[in-house]
Every structure is written in C-alpha cells, then in structure tokens.
C-alpha cells in the first residue's frame, strides 16, 4: 500500500485535516477492496469445492444403486437354492436327491457370494478439507456433506465387520471345494447358503440407508432424485 505525502508545508489545521482524511480514506478504500477480493476468492473456491463434492456424491450414488441391484439379484438366486434345500430336508428327501438338485442348480450359474460393495470415493472431500475451501462452504451444505462422508466411512467399516461375523470362511471354502467334486453335504451347504444370503441382505440394507444419507446431502438443490 503506497501513499503520497504532501510535498509542501501544511500551514493550517484545515489543510492538515484534509490531507489526513485523504490518507484515511485511501487506507479504508484499500482495505475494502482487499476484503472484496478475498470474499470473491472464498466464494468462488466454495462454489468449486461444492460442485466437485456433489459430483463425487452423485458418482457414489450411481455405484451404490448398481451394487444394490446386483446384490439383490444374487440374494434372490441364493435364497431360491437355500429354500429348495431347506424344503428337501424338511420333507425328508434322500440326501442323494437333494445333493443332485444342489449340483444341478449351482452348475448353471455357479455358487459364490459375489457381494458387490461400491468404492465410495472421497477425494473431492479430502481436497476441500485440505485446502480449507470447505470452511467457506455455507454451514447448511457443509453439515450435509460432512454427515454423508462420515456415514460412508461407517457403512464400509460396518460391512467389513458384518462379513467377518456372519461368514464362516473355512466352511465356505470347504463347500465350494465339495461342489467342484460333486460331493456336497446338503446340511453344510444349507448353512453356508444361509450365511451368504444373510450377508447379502445386510449389504442391501446398508446400501439403502447409505443411499438415503447421500441423497439428503444433495437435497438442498433438488438434484438427489433417483434416476
């Protein structure tokens, strides 16, 4: 900031005050312009960060919906085989007959968990926090974004925990090995199919709740409508 000092003597109080006021006005004008520039910069940075965050959330929503559809289809297929085996055991069909039905049902489409879980990106959010542009986003939007990304982390962590709790890994491997050798035990298969169906249902529930949370983060501009 540069000021031009008077080149001649100030012979009166009036002249002194006039120059003093000029200096004060110059300082205030410079400070005001600086604040305008800062405000414009912060507003533009916040807008750009919001656009990138919302684009990332929409990408995550697309992947969530796709994963939900695939998990739903897999859950229905597994439930159909599970119910067939369960009904066979309830009606006391011979194990050999049930095994033959299992092999026929699984030979066509195979038998595996095939759990789909989205990547759930968060790079745009991380950048906005790192460069502090997140602090310039309006409080309402910021609260929604923060809640959405926090729920993403919690949902992924919870899904990993559920898999470890609900799926008996060694038994699943043994059952898959038995299927390849056409010697599967119906009761063991039923247990594994039940575990797989349960974890797929847990995944669908988590994905549906996650979808709702991300939609809420976009609700302020009405662009969260499901396609």
Coordinates of N, CA and C in Angstrom, one line a residue, residues 16-174:
X16 N -4.3 20.4 7.1 CA -3.9 19.2 7.7 C -5.0 18.1 7.7
X17 N -6.1 18.6 8.1 CA -7.3 17.6 8.2 C -7.6 17.1 6.9
X18 N -7.5 17.9 5.9 CA -7.9 17.5 4.5 C -6.9 16.4 4.1
X19 N -5.6 16.6 4.3 CA -4.7 15.5 3.9 C -4.8 14.3 4.8
X20 N -5.1 14.5 6.1 CA -5.3 13.4 7.0 C -6.5 12.5 6.5
X21 N -7.6 13.2 6.2 CA -8.8 12.5 5.7 C -8.5 11.7 4.4
X22 N -7.7 12.3 3.5 CA -7.3 11.7 2.3 C -6.6 10.4 2.5
X23 N -5.7 10.4 3.5 CA -4.9 9.2 3.9 C -5.8 8.1 4.5
X24 N -6.7 8.6 5.4 CA -7.6 7.6 6.0 C -8.5 7.0 5.0
X25 N -9.1 7.8 4.0 CA -9.9 7.3 3.0 C -9.2 6.3 2.1
X26 N -7.9 6.6 1.8 CA -7.1 5.7 1.0 C -6.9 4.4 1.6
X27 N -6.6 4.4 2.9 CA -6.4 3.2 3.7 C -7.7 2.4 3.7
X28 N -8.8 3.0 4.0 CA -10.1 2.3 4.1 C -10.5 1.7 2.7
X29 N -10.3 2.5 1.7 CA -10.6 2.0 0.3 C -9.7 0.8 0.0
X30 N -8.4 0.9 0.3 CA -7.6 -0.3 0.0 C -8.0 -1.5 0.8
X31 N -8.3 -1.3 2.1 CA -8.8 -2.4 2.9 C -10.1 -3.0 2.4
X32 N -11.0 -2.1 2.0 CA -12.3 -2.6 1.4 C -12.1 -3.4 0.2
X33 N -11.3 -2.9 -0.7 CA -11.0 -3.6 -2.0 C -10.4 -5.0 -1.7
X34 N -9.5 -5.0 -0.7 CA -8.8 -6.3 -0.3 C -9.9 -7.3 0.2
X35 N -10.8 -6.8 1.0 CA -11.9 -7.6 1.6 C -12.8 -8.1 0.5
X36 N -13.1 -7.3 -0.5 CA -13.9 -7.7 -1.7 C -13.2 -8.8 -2.4
X37 N -11.9 -8.7 -2.7 CA -11.1 -9.7 -3.4 C -11.1 -11.0 -2.7
X38 N -10.9 -10.9 -1.3 CA -10.9 -12.1 -0.5 C -12.2 -12.8 -0.5
X39 N -13.3 -12.0 -0.4 CA -14.6 -12.6 -0.4 C -15.0 -13.3 -1.7
X40 N -14.6 -12.6 -2.8 CA -14.8 -13.2 -4.1 C -14.1 -14.5 -4.3
X41 N -12.8 -14.5 -3.8 CA -12.0 -15.7 -3.9 C -12.6 -16.8 -3.0
X42 N -13.0 -16.5 -1.8 CA -13.6 -17.5 -1.0 C -14.9 -18.1 -1.5
X43 N -15.7 -17.2 -2.1 CA -17.0 -17.6 -2.7 C -16.8 -18.5 -3.9
X44 N -15.8 -18.2 -4.7 CA -15.5 -19.0 -5.9 C -14.9 -20.3 -5.5
X45 N -14.0 -20.3 -4.5 CA -13.4 -21.6 -4.0 C -14.5 -22.5 -3.4
X46 N -15.4 -21.9 -2.6 CA -16.5 -22.7 -2.0 C -17.4 -23.3 -3.1
X47 N -17.8 -22.5 -4.1 CA -18.6 -23.0 -5.2 C -17.9 -24.1 -5.9
X48 N -16.7 -24.0 -6.2 CA -16.0 -25.0 -7.0 C -15.9 -26.3 -6.1
X49 N -15.6 -26.1 -4.8 CA -15.5 -27.3 -3.9 C -16.8 -28.0 -3.8
X50 N -17.9 -27.2 -3.7 CA -19.3 -27.8 -3.6 C -19.6 -28.6 -4.9
X51 N -19.3 -28.0 -6.1 CA -19.5 -28.7 -7.3 C -18.8 -30.0 -7.4
X52 N -17.5 -30.0 -7.0 CA -16.7 -31.2 -7.1 C -17.2 -32.3 -6.0
X53 N -17.6 -31.8 -4.9 CA -18.1 -32.7 -3.8 C -19.4 -33.4 -4.3
X54 N -20.3 -32.5 -4.8 CA -21.6 -33.1 -5.2 C -21.5 -34.0 -6.4
X55 N -20.6 -33.7 -7.3 CA -20.3 -34.6 -8.4 C -19.8 -36.0 -7.9
X56 N -18.9 -35.9 -6.9 CA -18.4 -37.1 -6.3 C -19.5 -37.9 -5.6
X57 N -20.4 -37.2 -4.9 CA -21.5 -37.9 -4.2 C -22.4 -38.5 -5.2
X58 N -22.7 -37.9 -6.3 CA -23.6 -38.5 -7.3 C -22.9 -39.7 -8.0
X59 N -21.6 -39.7 -8.2 CA -20.9 -40.9 -8.7 C -21.1 -42.0 -7.7
X60 N -20.9 -41.7 -6.4 CA -21.1 -42.7 -5.4 C -22.5 -43.3 -5.3
X61 N -23.5 -42.4 -5.5 CA -24.9 -42.8 -5.6 C -25.1 -43.8 -6.7
X62 N -24.6 -43.5 -7.9 CA -24.7 -44.4 -9.0 C -24.2 -45.8 -8.7
X63 N -23.0 -45.8 -8.1 CA -22.4 -47.1 -7.8 C -23.1 -47.8 -6.7
X64 N -23.7 -47.1 -5.7 CA -24.5 -47.7 -4.7 C -25.7 -48.4 -5.3
X65 N -26.4 -47.7 -6.2 CA -27.6 -48.2 -6.8 C -27.3 -49.4 -7.6
X66 N -26.2 -49.4 -8.3 CA -25.8 -50.5 -9.1 C -25.5 -51.7 -8.3
X67 N -24.7 -51.5 -7.2 CA -24.3 -52.6 -6.3 C -25.6 -53.2 -5.6
X68 N -26.6 -52.3 -5.3 CA -27.8 -52.8 -4.6 C -28.5 -53.7 -5.6
X69 N -28.6 -53.4 -6.8 CA -29.3 -54.2 -7.8 C -28.6 -55.6 -8.0
X70 N -27.3 -55.5 -8.0 CA -26.6 -56.8 -8.2 C -26.7 -57.7 -7.0
X71 N -26.6 -57.1 -5.8 CA -26.7 -57.8 -4.5 C -28.1 -58.4 -4.4
X72 N -29.1 -57.6 -4.8 CA -30.5 -58.1 -4.7 C -30.7 -59.3 -5.6
X73 N -30.2 -59.3 -6.9 CA -30.3 -60.4 -7.8 C -29.6 -61.6 -7.2
X74 N -28.4 -61.4 -6.7 CA -27.6 -62.5 -6.1 C -28.3 -63.1 -4.9
X75 N -28.9 -62.2 -4.0 CA -29.6 -62.7 -2.9 C -30.8 -63.6 -3.2
X76 N -31.6 -63.1 -4.2 CA -32.7 -63.9 -4.7 C -32.3 -65.3 -5.2
X77 N -31.2 -65.3 -6.0 CA -30.7 -66.6 -6.5 C -30.3 -67.5 -5.4
X78 N -29.6 -67.0 -4.5 CA -29.1 -67.8 -3.3 C -30.3 -68.3 -2.5
X79 N -31.2 -67.4 -2.2 CA -32.4 -67.8 -1.4 C -33.2 -68.9 -2.1
X80 N -33.3 -68.8 -3.4 CA -34.0 -69.9 -4.1 C -33.4 -71.3 -3.9
X81 N -32.1 -71.3 -4.0 CA -31.4 -72.6 -3.8 C -31.5 -73.0 -2.3
X82 N -31.3 -72.0 -1.4 CA -31.4 -72.3 0.0 C -32.7 -72.9 0.4
X83 N -33.8 -72.3 -0.1 CA -35.1 -72.7 0.2 C -35.4 -74.1 -0.4
X84 N -34.8 -74.4 -1.5 CA -35.0 -75.7 -2.1 C -34.4 -76.8 -1.2
X85 N -33.2 -76.5 -0.7 CA -32.5 -77.5 0.2 C -33.3 -77.6 1.5
X86 N -33.7 -76.5 2.0 CA -34.4 -76.5 3.3 C -35.7 -77.3 3.2
X87 N -36.4 -77.1 2.1 CA -37.7 -77.8 1.9 C -37.4 -79.3 1.7
X88 N -36.3 -79.7 1.0 CA -35.9 -81.1 0.9 C -35.6 -81.7 2.2
X89 N -34.9 -81.0 3.1 CA -34.6 -81.6 4.4 C -35.9 -81.7 5.2
X90 N -36.8 -80.7 5.1 CA -38.0 -80.8 5.9 C -38.9 -82.0 5.5
X91 N -38.9 -82.2 4.2 CA -39.8 -83.3 3.7 C -39.0 -84.7 3.7
X92 N -37.8 -84.7 4.3 CA -37.1 -85.9 4.4 C -36.7 -86.6 3.1
X93 N -36.4 -85.8 2.1 CA -35.9 -86.3 0.9 C -34.5 -86.9 1.1
X94 N -34.2 -87.9 0.3 CA -32.9 -88.5 0.5 C -31.8 -87.5 0.2
X95 N -30.7 -87.6 1.0 CA -29.6 -86.7 0.8 C -29.0 -86.7 -0.6
X96 N -29.0 -87.9 -1.2 CA -28.5 -88.0 -2.6 C -29.4 -87.2 -3.6
X97 N -30.7 -87.2 -3.3 CA -31.6 -86.5 -4.2 C -31.3 -84.9 -4.0
X98 N -31.2 -84.5 -2.8 CA -31.0 -83.1 -2.5 C -29.7 -82.7 -3.1
X99 N -28.6 -83.5 -2.9 CA -27.3 -83.2 -3.5 C -27.4 -83.0 -5.0
X100 N -28.1 -83.9 -5.6 CA -28.3 -83.8 -7.1 C -28.9 -82.5 -7.5
X101 N -29.9 -82.1 -6.7 CA -30.6 -80.9 -7.0 C -29.7 -79.7 -6.8
X102 N -28.9 -79.7 -5.7 CA -27.9 -78.7 -5.5 C -26.9 -78.5 -6.6
X103 N -26.4 -79.7 -7.1 CA -25.4 -79.6 -8.1 C -26.0 -79.1 -9.4
X104 N -27.2 -79.5 -9.7 CA -27.9 -79.0 -10.9 C -28.1 -77.5 -10.8
X105 N -28.5 -77.0 -9.7 CA -28.8 -75.6 -9.5 C -27.6 -74.7 -9.5
X106 N -26.5 -75.2 -9.0 CA -25.3 -74.4 -8.9 C -24.4 -74.6 -10.1
X107 N -24.6 -75.6 -10.9 CA -23.8 -75.8 -12.1 C -24.1 -74.8 -13.2
X108 N -25.3 -74.3 -13.2 CA -25.7 -73.4 -14.3 C -25.1 -72.0 -14.1
X109 N -25.3 -71.5 -12.9 CA -24.8 -70.1 -12.6 C -23.6 -70.1 -11.7
X110 N -23.2 -71.2 -11.2 CA -22.1 -71.2 -10.2 C -22.6 -70.9 -8.8
X111 N -21.8 -71.0 -7.9 CA -22.2 -70.7 -6.5 C -21.1 -70.0 -5.8
X112 N -21.3 -68.7 -5.4 CA -20.4 -67.9 -4.7 C -21.1 -66.8 -4.1
X113 N -20.4 -66.1 -3.2 CA -21.0 -64.9 -2.5 C -21.3 -63.8 -3.5
X114 N -20.3 -63.4 -4.3 CA -20.5 -62.3 -5.3 C -21.1 -61.1 -4.7
X115 N -20.6 -60.7 -3.5 CA -21.0 -59.5 -2.8 C -20.5 -58.3 -3.5
X116 N -21.3 -57.3 -3.9 CA -20.9 -56.1 -4.5 C -21.0 -54.9 -3.5
X117 N -19.9 -54.2 -3.4 CA -19.9 -53.0 -2.5 C -19.2 -51.9 -3.2
X118 N -19.7 -50.7 -3.3 CA -19.2 -49.6 -4.1 C -17.8 -49.1 -3.5
X119 N -17.1 -48.4 -4.3 CA -15.8 -47.9 -3.9 C -16.0 -46.7 -2.9
X120 N -17.0 -45.9 -3.1 CA -17.3 -44.8 -2.2 C -16.1 -43.8 -2.1
X121 N -16.0 -43.1 -3.2 CA -14.8 -42.1 -3.3 C -15.0 -41.0 -2.3
X122 N -13.9 -40.4 -2.0 CA -13.9 -39.2 -1.0 C -12.8 -38.2 -1.3
X123 N -12.2 -38.3 -2.5 CA -11.1 -37.5 -2.9 C -11.5 -36.0 -2.9
X124 N -12.6 -35.7 -3.5 CA -13.0 -34.2 -3.5 C -13.2 -33.7 -2.1
X125 N -13.8 -34.4 -1.2 CA -14.0 -34.0 0.1 C -12.6 -33.8 0.8
X126 N -11.7 -34.7 0.6 CA -10.4 -34.6 1.3 C -9.7 -33.3 0.8
X127 N -9.8 -33.1 -0.5 CA -9.1 -31.9 -1.1 C -9.7 -30.6 -0.5
X128 N -11.1 -30.6 -0.4 CA -11.7 -29.4 0.1 C -11.3 -29.1 1.6
X129 N -11.2 -30.2 2.3 CA -10.7 -30.0 3.7 C -9.3 -29.6 3.8
X130 N -8.4 -30.2 2.9 CA -7.0 -29.9 3.0 C -6.7 -28.4 2.6
X131 N -7.4 -27.9 1.5 CA -7.1 -26.5 1.1 C -8.0 -25.5 1.8
X132 N -8.8 -25.9 2.7 CA -9.6 -25.1 3.6 C -10.8 -24.4 2.8
X133 N -11.0 -24.8 1.6 CA -12.2 -24.3 0.9 C -13.5 -24.8 1.5
X134 N -13.4 -26.0 2.2 CA -14.6 -26.5 2.9 C -15.1 -25.5 4.0
X135 N -14.2 -24.7 4.6 CA -14.6 -23.8 5.6 C -15.4 -22.6 5.1
X136 N -15.4 -22.4 3.8 CA -16.1 -21.3 3.2 C -17.4 -21.7 2.6
X137 N -17.7 -23.0 2.6 CA -19.0 -23.5 2.1 C -20.1 -23.2 3.2
X138 N -21.3 -22.7 2.8 CA -22.3 -22.4 3.7 C -22.6 -23.5 4.7
X139 N -22.9 -23.2 5.9 CA -23.0 -24.1 7.0 C -24.0 -25.3 6.7
X140 N -25.1 -25.0 6.1 CA -26.1 -26.0 5.8 C -25.6 -27.1 4.9
X141 N -24.9 -26.6 3.8 CA -24.3 -27.6 2.9 C -23.2 -28.4 3.5
X142 N -22.4 -27.7 4.3 CA -21.2 -28.3 4.9 C -21.7 -29.4 5.9
X143 N -22.7 -29.1 6.6 CA -23.2 -30.1 7.6 C -23.7 -31.4 6.8
X144 N -24.4 -31.2 5.7 CA -24.9 -32.3 4.9 C -23.7 -33.1 4.3
X145 N -22.7 -32.4 3.7 CA -21.6 -33.1 3.2 C -20.8 -33.9 4.2
X146 N -20.6 -33.3 5.3 CA -19.8 -33.9 6.4 C -20.5 -35.2 6.9
X147 N -21.8 -35.1 7.1 CA -22.6 -36.3 7.5 C -22.6 -37.4 6.5
X148 N -22.6 -37.0 5.2 CA -22.6 -38.0 4.2 C -21.3 -38.8 4.1
X149 N -20.2 -38.1 4.2 CA -18.9 -38.8 4.1 C -18.6 -39.5 5.4
X150 N -19.1 -39.1 6.5 CA -18.9 -39.8 7.8 C -19.7 -41.1 7.7
X151 N -20.9 -41.0 7.2 CA -21.7 -42.3 7.1 C -21.1 -43.2 6.1
X152 N -20.5 -42.7 5.0 CA -19.8 -43.6 4.1 C -18.7 -44.4 4.8
X153 N -17.9 -43.8 5.6 CA -16.9 -44.5 6.3 C -17.5 -45.5 7.3
X154 N -18.5 -45.1 8.0 CA -19.1 -46.0 9.0 C -19.7 -47.2 8.3
X155 N -20.4 -47.0 7.1 CA -21.0 -48.1 6.4 C -20.0 -49.1 5.9
X156 N -18.9 -48.6 5.4 CA -17.9 -49.5 4.9 C -17.2 -50.3 6.0
X157 N -17.0 -49.6 7.1 CA -16.4 -50.3 8.3 C -17.4 -51.4 8.9
X158 N -18.7 -51.0 8.9 CA -19.7 -51.9 9.4 C -19.9 -53.1 8.5
X159 N -19.8 -52.9 7.2 CA -19.9 -54.0 6.3 C -18.8 -55.0 6.4
X160 N -17.6 -54.5 6.6 CA -16.4 -55.4 6.8 C -16.6 -56.2 8.1
X161 N -17.1 -55.5 9.2 CA -17.3 -56.2 10.4 C -18.3 -57.3 10.3
X162 N -19.4 -57.0 9.6 CA -20.5 -58.0 9.4 C -20.0 -59.2 8.6
X163 N -19.2 -59.0 7.6 CA -18.7 -60.1 6.8 C -17.9 -61.0 7.7
X164 N -17.0 -60.5 8.6 CA -16.2 -61.3 9.5 C -17.1 -62.0 10.5
X165 N -18.2 -61.4 10.9 CA -19.0 -62.0 11.9 C -20.0 -63.1 11.3
X166 N -20.5 -62.8 10.1 CA -21.5 -63.7 9.6 C -21.0 -64.8 8.7
X167 N -19.9 -64.6 8.1 CA -19.4 -65.6 7.1 C -18.3 -66.5 7.7
X168 N -18.5 -67.8 7.7 CA -17.5 -68.7 8.1 C -16.6 -69.1 6.9
X169 N -15.5 -68.4 6.8 CA -14.6 -68.5 5.7 C -14.2 -69.9 5.4
X170 N -13.6 -70.7 6.3 CA -13.2 -72.1 6.1 C -14.4 -73.0 5.6
X171 N -15.5 -72.8 6.2 CA -16.7 -73.6 5.8 C -17.1 -73.3 4.4
X172 N -17.1 -72.0 4.0 CA -17.4 -71.6 2.6 C -16.4 -72.2 1.6
X173 N -15.1 -72.2 2.0 CA -14.1 -72.8 1.1 C -14.3 -74.3 0.9
X174 N -14.6 -74.9 2.1 CA -14.9 -76.4 2.0 C -16.1 -76.7 1.2

